[in-house]
Every structure is written in C-alpha cells, then in structure tokens.
Tab-separated table of C-alpha atoms in Angstrom:
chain	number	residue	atom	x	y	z
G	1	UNK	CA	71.126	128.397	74.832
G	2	UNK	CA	73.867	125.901	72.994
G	3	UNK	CA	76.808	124.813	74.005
G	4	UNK	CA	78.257	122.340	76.549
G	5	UNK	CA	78.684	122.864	80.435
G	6	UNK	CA	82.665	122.851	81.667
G	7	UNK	CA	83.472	119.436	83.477
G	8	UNK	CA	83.746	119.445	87.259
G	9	UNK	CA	86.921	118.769	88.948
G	10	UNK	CA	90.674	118.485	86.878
G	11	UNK	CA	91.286	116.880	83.829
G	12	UNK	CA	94.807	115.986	83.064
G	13	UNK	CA	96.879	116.045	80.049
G	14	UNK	CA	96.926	112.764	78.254
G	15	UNK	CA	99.871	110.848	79.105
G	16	UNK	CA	99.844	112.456	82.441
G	17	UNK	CA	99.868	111.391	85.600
G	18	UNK	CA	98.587	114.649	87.129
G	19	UNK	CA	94.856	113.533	87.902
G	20	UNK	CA	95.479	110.044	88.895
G	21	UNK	CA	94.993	108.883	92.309
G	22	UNK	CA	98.837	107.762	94.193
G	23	UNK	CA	98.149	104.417	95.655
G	24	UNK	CA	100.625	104.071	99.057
G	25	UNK	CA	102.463	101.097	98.843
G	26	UNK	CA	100.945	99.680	101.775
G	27	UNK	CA	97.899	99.736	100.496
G	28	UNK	CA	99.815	97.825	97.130
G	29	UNK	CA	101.240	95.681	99.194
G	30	UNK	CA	98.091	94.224	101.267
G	31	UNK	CA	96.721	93.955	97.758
G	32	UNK	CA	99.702	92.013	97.078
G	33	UNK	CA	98.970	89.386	100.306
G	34	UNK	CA	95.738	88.997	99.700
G	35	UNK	CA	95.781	87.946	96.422
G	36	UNK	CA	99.005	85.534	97.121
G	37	UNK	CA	96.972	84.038	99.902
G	38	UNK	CA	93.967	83.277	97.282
G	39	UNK	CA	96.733	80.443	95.796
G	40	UNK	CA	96.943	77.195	96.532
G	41	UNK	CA	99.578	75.803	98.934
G	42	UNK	CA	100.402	79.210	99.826
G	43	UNK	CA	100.215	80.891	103.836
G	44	UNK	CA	101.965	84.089	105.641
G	45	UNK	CA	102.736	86.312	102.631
G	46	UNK	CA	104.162	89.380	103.369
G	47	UNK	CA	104.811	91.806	100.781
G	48	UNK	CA	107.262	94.958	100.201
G	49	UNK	CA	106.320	97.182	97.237
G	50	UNK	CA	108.450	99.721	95.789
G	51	UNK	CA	106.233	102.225	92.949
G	52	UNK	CA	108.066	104.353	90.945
G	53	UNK	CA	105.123	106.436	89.005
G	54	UNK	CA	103.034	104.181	87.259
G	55	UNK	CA	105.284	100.860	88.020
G	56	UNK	CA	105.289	98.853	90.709
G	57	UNK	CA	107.732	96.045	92.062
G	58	UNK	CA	106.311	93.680	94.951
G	59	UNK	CA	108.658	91.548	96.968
G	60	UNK	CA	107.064	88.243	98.482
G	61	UNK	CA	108.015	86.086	101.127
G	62	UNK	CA	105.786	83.277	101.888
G	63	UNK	CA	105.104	79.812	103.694
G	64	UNK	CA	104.314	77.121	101.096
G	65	UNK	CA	102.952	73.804	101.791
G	66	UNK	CA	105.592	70.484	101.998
G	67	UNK	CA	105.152	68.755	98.712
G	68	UNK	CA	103.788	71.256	96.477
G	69	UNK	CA	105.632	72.072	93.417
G	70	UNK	CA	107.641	74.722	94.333
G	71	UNK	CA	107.714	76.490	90.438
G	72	UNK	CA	104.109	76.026	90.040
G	73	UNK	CA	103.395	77.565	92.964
G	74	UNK	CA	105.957	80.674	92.398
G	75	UNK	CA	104.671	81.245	89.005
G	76	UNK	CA	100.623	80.856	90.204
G	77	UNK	CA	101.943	83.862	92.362
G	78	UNK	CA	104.051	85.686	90.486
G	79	UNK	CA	100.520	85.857	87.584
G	80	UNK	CA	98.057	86.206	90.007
G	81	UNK	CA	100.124	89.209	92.227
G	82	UNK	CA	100.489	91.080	89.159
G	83	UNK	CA	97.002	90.485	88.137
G	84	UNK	CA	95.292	91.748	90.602
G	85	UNK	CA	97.642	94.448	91.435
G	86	UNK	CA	97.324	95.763	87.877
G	87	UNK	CA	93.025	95.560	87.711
G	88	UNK	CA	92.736	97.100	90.942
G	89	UNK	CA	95.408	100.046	90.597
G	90	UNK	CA	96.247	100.403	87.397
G	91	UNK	CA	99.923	100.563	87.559
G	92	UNK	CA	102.152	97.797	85.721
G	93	UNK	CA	103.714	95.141	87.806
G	94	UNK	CA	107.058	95.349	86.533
G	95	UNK	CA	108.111	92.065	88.445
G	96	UNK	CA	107.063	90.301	91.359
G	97	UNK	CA	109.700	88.246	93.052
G	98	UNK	CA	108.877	85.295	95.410
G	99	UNK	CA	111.139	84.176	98.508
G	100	UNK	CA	109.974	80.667	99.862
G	101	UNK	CA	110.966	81.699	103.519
G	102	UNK	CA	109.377	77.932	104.946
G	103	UNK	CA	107.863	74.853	104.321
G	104	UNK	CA	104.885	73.981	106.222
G	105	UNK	CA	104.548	69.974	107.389
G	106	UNK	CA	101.287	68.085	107.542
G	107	UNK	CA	100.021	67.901	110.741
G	108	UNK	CA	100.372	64.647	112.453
G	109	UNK	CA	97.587	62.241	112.565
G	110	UNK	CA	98.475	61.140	116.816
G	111	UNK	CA	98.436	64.438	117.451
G	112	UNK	CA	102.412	65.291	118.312
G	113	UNK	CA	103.586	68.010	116.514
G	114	UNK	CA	106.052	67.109	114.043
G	115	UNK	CA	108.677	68.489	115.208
G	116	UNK	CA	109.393	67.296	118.366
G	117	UNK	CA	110.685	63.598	117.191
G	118	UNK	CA	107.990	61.611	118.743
C-alpha cells in the first residue's frame, strides 16, 4: 500500500490565523513584567497589553532606580519587552511604551529611611 496517512488535527490556510493558539493578554502581559524585571535598575512593572490579531501593544509602568539613566533604561525595556514577547508568542510587538511612575532612593547607611528627614 502507497500513499501518505492524512495529518491529525487542523491545518490552516497559509496566512491564516485559524490554527494558531490566542494568547490572553494577561498571560502577554506577565510575559511583559517578567521580562522588564530581568533589566537592570528596573522594579514593580506592571503591564497592560492590548492584541489586535497577530499585534500586540504593552503599556509599562515601572519603578526605576535613582541615578540610572533614565533613556538607557527605557530603551533596555522597550528591546527586551518586545523580545521576549515576540519568541515566546509569536505576535509582533508593535510598540511598547514605558511610564517611569517612581524613583527608588538608596537605602540609608544609619538605617532611617530616607524619607523621613533625619
């Protein structure tokens, strides 16, 4: 006997998006975090993702470090959020915009918090 077996399960068009997995965009989004919180300088991301098909758009606001290089840092973001978005999903990051929502000061080496005036 000749010939070749029919493949399991659907196969979709090409160009379609008919047998591709939907990723929820909180599921995006805590992909989003987690790879902003892998950057230097960086703390308390939190992420709002808004996919349209096979594009994505994530919204950051984060905590940086005082005295890191504010543009640095939003850029390291920007590439590594869309990175890692994009290899684990497969949807394109269509932007990724940062918010730097607070600065976070050194603790204090007598222990007062530095806040308070001291």
């Amino acid at each position: 006997m000749t010939g070749t077996l029919p493949r399991r399960g659907r196969t979709a068009p090409a160009g379609s998006d008919a047998g591709l997995d939907r990723w929820p965009e909180e599921r995006i989004a805590r992909l989003a975090e987690d790879a902003a919180r892998r950057t230097t300088a960086v703390s308390a991301p939190v992420a709002t993702v808004r996919a349209d098909g096979r594009v994505a758009r994530v919204d950051l606001d984060l905590a940086v470090d005082h005295g890191a290089h504010l543009p640095t840092v939003a850029e390291a973001v920007r590439r590594r959020v869309a990175a890692q978005v994009e290899a684990q999903t497969g949807l394109t990051v269509a932007g990724v915009t940062v918010t730097v929502v607070d600065l976070l000061l050194p603790a204090r080496d007598d222990g007062i918090p530095p806040d308070t005036g001291g």
